[in-house]
Coordinates of C-alpha atoms in Angstrom, one line a residue:
M1042 CA 0.0 0.0 0.0
N1043 CA 1.3 3.4 -0.8
K1044 CA 2.2 5.4 2.2
I1045 CA 1.4 9.1 2.9
I1046 CA 3.4 11.3 5.2
Y1047 CA 1.7 14.3 6.8
L1048 CA 3.7 17.3 8.0
L1049 CA 2.5 20.4 9.8
L1050 CA 4.9 23.3 9.3
F1051 CA 5.0 26.3 11.6
S1052 CA 7.2 29.2 12.4
T1053 CA 10.5 29.2 14.2
F1054 CA 10.6 29.4 18.0
N1055 CA 13.1 31.9 19.6
F1056 CA 14.0 31.6 23.2
I1057 CA 12.9 34.3 25.6
S1058 CA 15.4 35.9 28.0
I1059 CA 14.9 36.0 31.7
A1060 CA 14.6 39.7 31.5
Q1061 CA 11.6 39.4 29.2
I1062 CA 10.0 36.8 31.4
N1063 CA 10.2 39.1 34.4
L1064 CA 7.6 41.2 32.6
A1065 CA 5.6 38.1 31.7
I1066 CA 1.9 38.7 31.0
G1067 CA -1.1 36.6 31.6
F1068 CA -2.2 33.8 29.4
Q1069 CA -4.6 34.5 26.5
F1070 CA -6.7 31.8 24.9
P1071 CA -5.2 30.5 21.7
S1072 CA -6.8 32.1 18.6
F1073 CA -6.4 31.9 14.8
D1074 CA -6.8 34.3 12.0
E1075 CA -8.2 31.5 9.8
N1076 CA -8.7 27.7 9.7
T1077 CA -9.4 27.4 13.4
P1078 CA -9.4 23.8 14.6
I1079 CA -12.7 22.1 15.4
W1080 CA -11.9 22.9 19.1
V1081 CA -9.0 24.2 21.2
Y1082 CA -8.7 23.5 24.9
P1083 CA -6.0 24.9 27.2
V1084 CA -5.5 22.9 30.4
Y1085 CA -6.5 24.9 33.4
D1086 CA -5.9 24.6 37.2
S1087 CA -7.9 27.1 39.2
T1088 CA -6.2 26.0 42.5
N1089 CA -2.9 27.7 41.7
I1090 CA -4.2 31.2 40.7
G1091 CA -2.2 34.0 42.3
V1092 CA 0.6 31.8 43.6
E1093 CA 3.9 33.6 43.3
I1094 CA 6.6 32.0 41.1
E1095 CA 9.8 32.5 43.0
W1096 CA 12.1 32.4 40.0
F1097 CA 10.4 35.3 38.3
E1098 CA 10.0 38.7 40.0
D1099 CA 6.4 39.9 40.4
F1100 CA 5.0 36.9 38.4
K1101 CA 2.1 34.9 39.6
T1102 CA 0.3 32.0 38.2
D1103 CA -3.0 32.4 36.4
G1104 CA -4.3 28.9 36.3
Y1105 CA -2.8 28.1 32.9
N1106 CA 0.8 27.6 33.9
I1107 CA 1.5 24.0 33.2
F1108 CA 5.0 22.6 33.7
S1109 CA 5.4 20.3 30.7
G1110 CA 9.2 19.9 31.2
Q1111 CA 10.7 16.7 29.8
R1112 CA 7.9 14.3 29.4
P1113 CA 9.0 10.6 29.8
T1114 CA 8.6 8.2 26.9
T1115 CA 5.9 6.4 28.9
W1116 CA 3.6 9.5 28.9
M1117 CA 0.7 9.0 26.5
P1118 CA -2.9 10.2 26.8
V1119 CA -5.6 7.6 26.9
I1120 CA -8.4 7.7 24.3
K1121 CA -11.5 5.6 24.7
G1122 CA -14.8 6.1 22.9
N1123 CA -15.6 9.8 22.8
H1124 CA -13.3 10.8 25.6
L1125 CA -9.7 11.7 26.2
Y1126 CA -7.9 11.1 29.6
S1127 CA -4.8 13.1 30.3
A1128 CA -2.6 14.4 33.1
G1129 CA 0.0 17.1 33.4
M1130 CA 1.9 19.0 36.1
T1131 CA 1.4 22.6 37.1
K1132 CA 4.4 24.9 36.7
G1133 CA 7.3 24.6 39.1
T1134 CA 9.2 27.0 41.3
T1135 CA 12.5 26.8 43.1
S1136 CA 11.2 24.5 45.8
H1137 CA 8.1 22.7 44.4
I1138 CA 5.6 22.0 41.7
F1139 CA 2.1 23.2 42.4
G1140 CA 0.0 20.2 41.4
G1141 CA -1.0 17.5 39.1
V1142 CA -3.9 18.1 36.8
V1143 CA -5.9 15.0 35.8
Q1144 CA -8.8 15.4 33.4
K1145 CA -11.4 13.7 31.2
I1146 CA -12.2 15.7 28.0
N1147 CA -15.2 15.2 25.7
L1148 CA -13.7 14.7 22.2
E1149 CA -16.7 16.1 20.4
T1150 CA -16.8 19.4 22.2
G1151 CA -13.3 19.8 23.6
T1152 CA -14.7 20.6 27.1
P1153 CA -13.7 18.8 30.3
V1154 CA -16.1 16.3 31.8
W1155 CA -14.2 16.5 35.1
T1156 CA -10.9 17.8 36.3
S1157 CA -9.0 16.6 39.4
V1158 CA -6.0 18.4 40.9
F1159 CA -3.6 17.0 43.5
D1160 CA -1.5 19.4 45.6
N1161 CA 2.3 19.2 45.1
R1162 CA 3.3 22.2 47.1
H1163 CA 5.2 20.3 49.7
I1164 CA 8.3 18.1 49.2
N1165 CA 6.7 15.0 50.6
R1166 CA 3.7 15.3 48.2
Q1167 CA 5.5 16.0 44.9
E1168 CA 4.8 13.5 42.1
Y1169 CA 6.1 13.3 38.6
I1170 CA 3.5 11.8 36.3
Q1171 CA 4.9 9.0 34.2
Q1172 CA 2.3 6.7 32.7
L1173 CA -1.5 6.6 32.2
E1174 CA -3.8 3.6 31.3
L1175 CA -7.3 2.4 31.8
T1176 CA -7.6 -0.7 34.0
N1177 CA -9.9 -3.7 33.4
Q1178 CA -12.2 -2.2 35.9
D1179 CA -12.5 0.9 33.7
Q1180 CA -10.5 3.0 36.2
L1181 CA -7.9 5.6 35.2
E1182 CA -4.5 4.5 36.6
I1183 CA -1.6 7.0 36.9
I1184 CA 1.9 5.9 37.7
T1185 CA 4.2 8.6 39.2
H1186 CA 7.6 9.1 40.9
R1187 CA 6.9 10.4 44.5
R1188 CA 9.7 12.6 45.7
I1189 CA 11.4 11.8 49.0
N1190 CA 13.3 14.9 50.2
D1191 CA 14.7 18.3 49.3
R1192 CA 18.1 19.1 47.8
T1193 CA 20.4 22.2 47.9
V1194 CA 20.6 22.2 44.1
D1195 CA 16.9 23.1 44.0
L1196 CA 18.1 26.7 44.4
V1197 CA 18.4 26.5 40.7
P1198 CA 14.9 25.6 39.4
A1199 CA 16.1 23.9 36.3
F1200 CA 18.0 21.3 38.3
Y1201 CA 14.9 20.4 40.3
N1202 CA 12.4 20.4 37.5
I1203 CA 14.5 18.5 35.1
L1204 CA 16.8 16.4 37.3
G1205 CA 14.3 15.7 40.1
D1206 CA 15.4 13.7 43.1
Y1207 CA 15.3 10.2 44.6
S1208 CA 11.7 9.0 44.7
T1209 CA 9.6 5.9 45.2
I1210 CA 6.8 4.6 42.9
S1211 CA 3.3 5.9 43.4
K1212 CA 0.0 4.7 41.9
R1213 CA -3.3 6.7 41.6
L1214 CA -6.7 5.3 40.6
Y1215 CA -9.5 7.6 39.5
N1216 CA -13.2 6.9 38.9
T1217 CA -13.6 7.6 35.2
S1218 CA -17.2 8.7 35.6
T1219 CA -16.8 11.2 38.4
G1220 CA -13.0 11.9 38.6
D1221 CA -12.9 10.9 42.3
L1222 CA -9.6 9.5 43.6
I1223 CA -10.3 5.9 44.5
L1224 CA -6.8 4.9 45.6
H1225 CA -3.5 6.6 46.2
D1226 CA -0.8 4.0 47.0
Y1227 CA 3.0 4.7 47.3
H1228 CA 6.0 2.8 48.5
D1229 CA 7.4 3.8 51.9
P1230 CA 10.8 5.5 51.4
E1231 CA 11.8 4.6 55.1
D1232 CA 11.6 0.9 54.3
P1233 CA 15.2 -0.2 53.5
N1234 CA 13.9 -2.9 51.1
I1235 CA 12.1 -0.3 48.8
F1236 CA 14.0 0.6 45.6
Q1237 CA 14.4 4.3 45.0
T1238 CA 14.0 5.7 41.5
L1239 CA 14.7 9.0 39.8
P1240 CA 12.3 11.1 37.6
Q1241 CA 13.3 11.7 34.0
S1242 CA 16.4 13.7 33.3
E1243 CA 16.6 15.1 29.8
M1244 CA 14.8 11.9 28.8
Q1245 CA 17.6 9.6 30.0
R1246 CA 15.4 7.7 32.4
T1247 CA 12.1 5.8 31.9
L1248 CA 9.8 4.1 34.3
W1249 CA 7.6 1.4 32.7
K1250 CA 4.8 -0.5 34.3
N1251 CA 4.5 -4.2 33.1
K1252 CA 1.3 -6.1 32.5
D1253 CA 1.9 -8.1 35.7
N1254 CA 2.0 -4.9 37.7
S1255 CA 5.8 -5.0 38.2
Y1256 CA 8.0 -2.2 36.9
Q1257 CA 11.0 -1.6 34.8
F1258 CA 13.3 1.4 35.4
I1259 CA 15.7 2.3 32.6
V1260 CA 18.7 4.6 33.2
N1261 CA 20.8 5.6 30.2
E1262 CA 24.2 6.6 31.5
A1263 CA 25.9 6.4 28.1
L1264 CA 27.4 9.9 28.2
S1265 CA 28.8 9.8 31.7
K1266 CA 29.6 6.1 32.3
K1267 CA 29.1 4.5 28.9
R1268 CA 26.4 2.1 30.0
I1269 CA 22.7 1.5 30.2
L1270 CA 21.0 0.1 33.3
K1271 CA 17.7 -1.8 33.7
Y1272 CA 16.1 -2.5 37.1
D1273 CA 13.2 -4.9 37.6
I1274 CA 11.0 -3.8 40.5
S1275 CA 8.2 -5.8 42.1
E1276 CA 4.7 -4.4 42.5
T1277 CA 5.5 -3.8 46.2
G1278 CA 8.7 -1.9 45.4
Q1279 CA 11.5 -4.4 45.9
L1280 CA 14.4 -4.7 43.5
I1281 CA 14.1 -8.2 41.8
G1282 CA 16.6 -7.9 38.9
E1283 CA 19.4 -5.6 37.7
Y1284 CA 21.0 -5.7 34.3
V1285 CA 23.7 -3.6 32.5
D1286 CA 25.2 -3.2 29.0
T1287 CA 28.5 -1.3 28.5
F1288 CA 28.3 -0.8 24.7
Y1289 CA 30.9 -3.3 23.6
Y1290 CA 32.6 -2.9 20.3
D1291 CA 35.5 -4.6 18.5
Q1292 CA 38.5 -3.2 20.2
T1293 CA 40.9 -5.1 17.9
Q1294 CA 39.6 -2.9 15.0
Y1295 CA 39.2 0.3 16.9
N1296 CA 41.6 1.8 19.5
I1297 CA 39.6 3.1 22.4
S1298 CA 42.0 6.0 22.8
D1299 CA 41.0 7.2 19.4
I1300 CA 37.3 7.0 20.0
S1301 CA 34.9 9.4 21.9
F1302 CA 31.4 8.3 22.8
T1303 CA 28.1 10.1 23.3
K1304 CA 24.6 8.9 23.9
S1305 CA 22.2 10.2 21.3
A1306 CA 18.9 8.8 22.7
Y1307 CA 17.2 7.3 25.7
G1308 CA 15.6 3.9 26.0
I1309 CA 12.3 3.3 24.1
Y1310 CA 10.1 0.3 24.0
K1311 CA 8.8 -1.0 20.8
S1312 CA 5.0 -1.1 20.8
N1313 CA 3.4 -4.4 21.6
D1314 CA 6.8 -5.8 22.4
D1315 CA 9.2 -6.1 25.3
S1316 CA 12.3 -5.0 23.3
L1317 CA 14.2 -1.9 24.4
V1318 CA 15.5 0.3 21.5
T1319 CA 18.4 2.8 21.9
V1320 CA 20.8 4.8 19.8
H1321 CA 24.5 5.4 20.5
T1322 CA 27.1 7.2 18.5
Y1323 CA 30.9 6.8 18.4
Y1324 CA 33.2 9.5 17.1
N1325 CA 36.9 9.3 16.0
S1326 CA 39.6 11.7 17.0
L1327 CA 38.6 14.1 14.1
A1328 CA 35.0 14.3 15.6
E1329 CA 33.6 12.3 12.7
I1330 CA 31.0 9.6 13.3
I1331 CA 32.1 6.0 12.9
P1332 CA 29.0 4.6 11.2
T1333 CA 30.0 0.9 11.4
I1334 CA 29.8 0.9 15.2
S1335 CA 27.3 3.7 15.6
G1336 CA 23.6 2.8 15.3
V1337 CA 20.4 1.3 16.8
T1338 CA 20.6 -1.4 19.4
I1339 CA 17.7 -3.7 20.3
Y1340 CA 17.8 -5.4 23.7
D1341 CA 15.8 -8.1 25.3
Q1342 CA 14.5 -8.1 28.9
Q1343 CA 18.0 -8.9 30.3
L1344 CA 19.7 -6.3 28.2
N1345 CA 21.2 -8.9 25.9
I1346 CA 21.7 -7.5 22.4
S1347 CA 19.0 -8.9 20.1
K1348 CA 20.1 -6.9 17.0
F1349 CA 22.4 -4.1 16.0
I1350 CA 21.7 -1.9 13.0
N1351 CA 24.7 0.3 12.1
F1352 CA 24.4 3.5 10.1
E1353 CA 26.4 2.7 7.0
S1354 CA 23.2 2.8 4.9
L1355 CA 22.3 6.2 6.5
F1356 CA 25.7 7.6 5.5
D1357 CA 25.2 6.2 2.0
H1358 CA 21.9 8.1 1.8
Y1359 CA 23.6 11.3 2.8
S1360 CA 26.9 10.8 1.1
D1361 CA 27.5 14.5 0.6
N1362 CA 26.8 15.6 4.2
N1363 CA 29.0 15.4 7.2
I1364 CA 26.2 14.4 9.6
Q1365 CA 26.0 13.9 13.4
L1366 CA 23.3 11.9 15.0
I1367 CA 21.0 13.7 17.3
S1368 CA 18.5 11.3 18.8
L1369 CA 16.2 8.4 18.5
I1370 CA 12.7 9.9 18.4
Q1371 CA 10.4 6.8 18.5
A1372 CA 10.4 3.1 17.7
W1373 CA 7.7 0.7 16.5
N1374 CA 7.6 -3.0 15.6
D1375 CA 9.0 -2.7 12.1
R1376 CA 10.6 0.8 12.0
F1377 CA 12.1 3.6 14.0
L1378 CA 12.5 7.3 13.7
I1379 CA 15.8 9.2 14.2
G1380 CA 16.8 12.9 14.0
I1381 CA 20.1 14.0 12.5
S1382 CA 21.8 17.2 11.6
S1383 CA 25.0 18.2 9.7
N1384 CA 28.0 19.3 11.7
D1385 CA 27.7 22.8 10.3
N1386 CA 23.9 22.9 11.1
S1387 CA 23.1 23.5 7.5
M1388 CA 20.8 20.5 7.3
V1389 CA 18.4 18.8 9.7
S1390 CA 16.4 15.7 8.9
Y1391 CA 14.0 13.2 10.4
I1392 CA 14.5 9.7 9.0
Y1393 CA 12.4 6.6 9.2
M1394 CA 14.4 3.4 8.9
D1395 CA 13.5 -0.3 9.2
Y1396 CA 15.3 -2.8 11.3
D1397 CA 17.3 -4.0 8.3
G1398 CA 18.9 -0.6 8.1
R1399 CA 16.9 0.7 5.0
V1400 CA 15.9 4.3 4.8
L1401 CA 12.1 4.3 4.4
S1402 CA 11.5 8.1 4.2
A1403 CA 13.2 11.3 5.1
F1404 CA 12.3 15.0 5.4
D1405 CA 15.4 17.3 5.0
T1406 CA 15.3 20.9 6.0
S1407 CA 17.5 23.9 6.4
P1408 CA 17.3 25.3 10.0
S1409 CA 17.3 28.8 8.5
I1410 CA 14.0 28.0 6.7
E1411 CA 12.3 25.3 8.7
L1412 CA 13.0 22.9 11.5
I1413 CA 11.2 19.6 12.3
K1414 CA 10.0 19.5 15.9
Y1415 CA 7.9 16.3 16.1
S1416 CA 7.0 13.3 14.1
T1417 CA 5.3 9.9 14.7
Y1418 CA 3.9 7.0 12.8
F1419 CA 0.4 5.5 13.1
E1420 CA 0.8 1.7 12.7
E1421 CA -3.0 0.9 12.3
S1422 CA -3.5 3.3 9.4
D1423 CA 0.1 3.2 8.0
E1424 CA 0.4 7.0 8.0
Y1425 CA 3.1 9.4 9.2
I1426 CA 2.9 12.9 10.7
A1427 CA 5.5 15.5 11.6
F1428 CA 5.5 19.0 12.9
V1429 CA 8.0 21.5 11.5
Q1430 CA 8.8 25.1 12.5
R1431 CA 9.2 27.3 9.5
T1432 CA 10.9 30.7 9.5
P1433 CA 8.8 33.5 8.0
Q1434 CA 10.2 34.7 4.7
N1435 CA 8.9 38.3 5.1
G1436 CA 11.3 39.3 7.8
L1437 CA 8.8 39.2 10.7
S1438 CA 9.6 37.4 13.9
F1439 CA 7.8 34.1 14.6
R1440 CA 5.5 35.8 17.1
E1441 CA 4.0 38.0 14.3
D1442 CA 3.7 35.3 11.7
N1443 CA 2.9 31.9 13.1
I1444 CA 1.5 29.7 10.3
I1445 CA 1.1 25.9 10.4
D1446 CA 1.2 24.3 7.0
L1447 CA 0.2 20.7 6.2
Y1448 CA 2.1 18.7 3.6
T1449 CA 1.6 15.2 2.3
L1450 CA 4.3 13.1 0.7
K1451 CA 3.4 11.2 -2.5
N1452 CA 5.9 9.7 -4.8
N1453 CA 8.7 11.6 -3.0
E1454 CA 7.0 14.9 -3.7
W1455 CA 5.7 17.1 -0.9
I1456 CA 2.3 18.6 -1.5
L1457 CA 0.6 21.4 0.5
Q1458 CA -2.7 20.3 2.0
H1459 CA -3.8 22.7 4.7
T1460 CA -2.8 25.8 6.6
L1461 CA -3.5 26.9 10.2
D1462 CA -2.9 30.6 10.7
F1463 CA -2.4 31.6 14.4
A1464 CA -3.5 35.1 15.4
D1465 CA -1.0 37.8 16.1
N1466 CA 1.4 37.0 18.9
H1467 CA 0.1 33.4 19.5
Y1468 CA 2.6 30.7 19.0
L1469 CA 3.6 27.1 19.7
S1470 CA 6.7 26.4 21.8
K1471 CA 6.6 22.6 21.7
V1472 CA 4.5 19.7 20.3
W1473 CA 4.2 16.8 22.7
N1474 CA 1.8 14.3 21.2
A1475 CA -0.5 13.5 18.2
N1476 CA -3.2 10.9 17.9
L1477 CA -5.3 9.9 14.9
L1478 CA -9.0 9.5 16.0
E1479 CA -11.3 6.9 14.6
N1480 CA -12.9 9.3 12.1
K1481 CA -9.3 10.4 11.1
D1482 CA -9.4 13.7 12.8
L1483 CA -6.0 14.7 14.3
L1484 CA -5.7 15.3 18.0
I1485 CA -2.6 17.2 19.1
C1486 CA -1.1 18.3 22.4
Y1487 CA 1.3 21.3 22.4
D1488 CA 2.6 24.1 24.6
H1489 CA 1.0 27.5 23.8
R1490 CA 2.3 31.0 24.7
Y1491 CA 1.1 34.5 24.1
Y1492 CA 3.6 37.3 23.5
D1493 CA 2.9 41.0 24.1
K1494 CA 5.1 43.2 22.0
S1495 CA 4.5 46.4 24.0
L1496 CA 5.6 44.7 27.2
E1497 CA 8.3 42.5 25.5
G1498 CA 6.8 39.8 27.7
V1499 CA 5.6 36.3 27.2
S1500 CA 3.1 34.3 29.2
A1501 CA 4.1 31.0 30.8
P1502 CA 3.4 28.0 28.6
S1503 CA 0.1 26.2 28.8
E1504 CA -0.6 22.7 27.7
V1505 CA -3.2 22.9 24.9
W1506 CA -5.2 20.2 23.2
A1507 CA -6.6 20.8 19.7
R1508 CA -8.7 18.7 17.3
I1509 CA -8.1 19.3 13.5
D1510 CA -10.6 18.2 10.9
G1511 CA -9.2 15.1 9.2
T1512 CA -11.0 15.7 5.9
K1513 CA -9.0 18.9 5.6
L1514 CA -5.8 16.9 6.2
G1515 CA -6.4 14.4 3.5
F1516 CA -7.0 11.5 5.9
I1517 CA -9.5 9.0 4.5
T1518 CA -10.7 5.5 5.4
S1519 CA -7.8 3.2 4.2
L1520 CA -8.5 0.4 1.7
S1521 CA -7.5 -2.1 4.4
E1522 CA -10.5 -1.0 6.5
I1523 CA -13.0 -1.6 3.7
S1524 CA -14.4 -5.2 3.5
N1525 CA -14.8 -7.0 0.2
T1526 CA -16.7 -10.1 1.2
K1527 CA -19.9 -11.6 -0.2
D1528 CA -21.9 -10.3 2.8
D1529 CA -21.4 -6.6 1.7
F1530 CA -24.3 -4.3 0.8
F1531 CA -23.2 -4.4 -2.9
Q1532 CA -20.9 -6.3 -5.2
I1533 CA -18.7 -5.1 -8.1
T1534 CA -18.4 -7.4 -11.1
P1535 CA -15.7 -7.9 -12.4
N1536 CA -13.3 -6.9 -9.7
P1537 CA -10.4 -6.4 -10.8
A1538 CA -12.1 -4.4 -13.6
H1539 CA -10.9 -3.6 -17.1
S1540 CA -13.6 -1.3 -18.5
T1541 CA -17.3 -1.9 -17.7
I1542 CA -18.4 -2.9 -14.2
Q1543 CA -21.8 -4.0 -12.9
I1544 CA -23.0 -3.0 -9.4
A1545 CA -25.5 -5.3 -7.6
S1546 CA -26.8 -3.7 -4.4
E1547 CA -29.1 -4.7 -1.6
S1548 CA -30.3 -1.1 -1.3
D1549 CA -31.2 1.7 -3.8
F1550 CA -28.6 4.4 -4.7
D1551 CA -28.6 7.3 -7.1
R1552 CA -24.9 8.2 -7.1
C1553 CA -21.5 6.5 -7.3
E1554 CA -18.2 8.2 -6.4
I1555 CA -14.7 6.8 -7.0
Y1556 CA -11.8 7.9 -4.9
D1557 CA -8.1 7.2 -5.4
I1558 CA -5.9 5.8 -2.6
Q1559 CA -5.1 9.4 -1.4
G1560 CA -8.8 10.1 -0.9
Q1561 CA -9.2 12.4 -3.9
L1562 CA -12.5 12.2 -5.7
V1563 CA -11.7 11.1 -9.3
Q1564 CA -15.1 10.1 -10.8
T1565 CA -18.8 10.7 -10.1
F1566 CA -21.8 9.0 -11.7
E1567 CA -25.4 10.1 -11.1
F1568 CA -28.6 8.3 -12.3
D1569 CA -32.1 7.5 -11.3
L1570 CA -32.6 5.6 -8.0
T1571 CA -31.8 1.9 -8.6
S1572 CA -30.3 -1.1 -6.9
N1573 CA -28.3 -2.2 -9.9
K1574 CA -26.2 -0.3 -12.4
T1575 CA -23.6 -0.7 -15.2
I1576 CA -20.8 1.8 -15.3
D1577 CA -18.4 2.3 -18.2
L1578 CA -14.8 3.1 -16.9
S1579 CA -13.1 2.8 -20.4
N1580 CA -10.0 5.0 -20.6
Q1581 CA -11.1 7.0 -17.5
L1582 CA -9.0 5.5 -14.7
A1583 CA -5.4 4.3 -14.6
N1584 CA -4.4 1.0 -13.2
G1585 CA -4.4 0.8 -9.4
S1586 CA -6.5 0.6 -6.3
Y1587 CA -9.6 2.7 -5.7
V1588 CA -12.6 3.1 -3.4
L1589 CA -16.1 3.0 -4.9
K1590 CA -19.0 4.4 -2.9
T1591 CA -22.7 4.0 -3.6
I1592 CA -24.8 6.9 -2.2
N1593 CA -28.5 7.3 -1.6
S1594 CA -29.1 11.1 -1.6
S1595 CA -32.4 10.8 0.2
S1596 CA -31.5 8.4 3.1
H1597 CA -27.8 9.5 3.1
Q1598 CA -26.8 5.8 3.2
I1599 CA -23.3 5.3 1.9
N1600 CA -21.6 2.0 1.3
S1601 CA -18.0 1.4 0.2
Q1602 CA -16.0 -1.3 -1.7
K1603 CA -12.5 -1.8 -2.9
L1604 CA -12.2 -1.4 -6.7
L1605 CA -9.1 -2.6 -8.5
I1606 CA -8.4 -1.4 -12.1
Q1607 CA -6.3 -3.7 -14.3
K1608 CA -6.2 -3.1 -18.0

């Protein structure tokens, strides 16, 4: 099946100085000059309004200050039926984070069904949200790191908010109907048998809950100690297994004194699998990557190497560029996504590769024009998406011209599909997550800020959810989702077709529409209401796969079938 890659392009983000933030203004609801999404919802915590943020002089929270920080790889929202379940943390100060915001959102309207906030304003209450899932009892379960004590380095807020401190594992259960907290269970840090964890640090640590309620805690110490660690922890908090890999390579071929090493990614689990996927990069004395020993490593549960994919084919693909590996973005069962850049920063690219080392697709950019910020792959629909920041070409700053463009990739050609035009001074600072809903609408989570030019100030970031109309993005029902059995409402004969086809239907219809695999309408036939019809397709459609729909204009009944043209 042909694959389509979707990219949303938006303007370049510039960092705000502390002096500007000292004059920070209040949050303003995200707005658009045109092409507003179906709905936009900023996460709101009314319990923190007016609380002073110690790092910024004369700056108090307004209910929208969400500390997104470095989300762990285990953080994903939960979508079930017509509802979204999510959780985030309220913005931090030098000594604490304010709270955790748990919510259930109606996907049709973008409004909260309920919101529950837990107070994190004291050291012994602080929890870093790691993972969400719905239990078999239809309860929302949230796994967190619960902090143990304070540290002197917390005088520097970034050290606390990003590095965290020693913690124990905590579990929260919420009633999905009411949002009531049913259970809050956490391991006792005073118990010497309880294993202590650490929250995520620049995405180098990951806490993962297993199906049997035990846990895996991954620590990537590639940069400092040239190793990766995996700890198995029981449901009750005891250490039950410890594994290590020290990134062995053939030292008879490479002299360790001539090699420098850096980690380029954190551990990621492949979906529906127990494998751990990491990326590590070795450089020679000239600061050039050694592609034969740099690459993706797949580990089993005991950190034994299952497979290693070096980057020789990647360097063949970019033979004219002196590239350096940035990170492993995400991994799936049959492919992974990496981000690279050239050493002179003239090129940045996101690249999908399979586990045989083949480059499946790539989007190359120049940072002076556009920069990719987020990308993912939807396995069920075989579709890709990516978000890219684009620098305005009219000389304006990104806060004055924030436009999101949607492109699709077909036969290695990028085609503009859709544009979202943010209102003046509204902009995105980070994209966290994207989900494809059942009707193919796109649900995205991002950080939103508002900038006031007169004050030279910017609001604190707020976590925002937005739903974008999938029909405007080119998303359609894939051919694999359309049945072609004898029990269908109508039959196409012959199929594969050469020129003329007969349609035999169980119900009357007065129109037929034929769509290509990209969802473009390529042919329409209208006639009197009938249950059977002969259609001549001679010289009208090229060989390939299509979708034929029968439509009853009065009852609005629509049925679909695969149609294959072979001449």
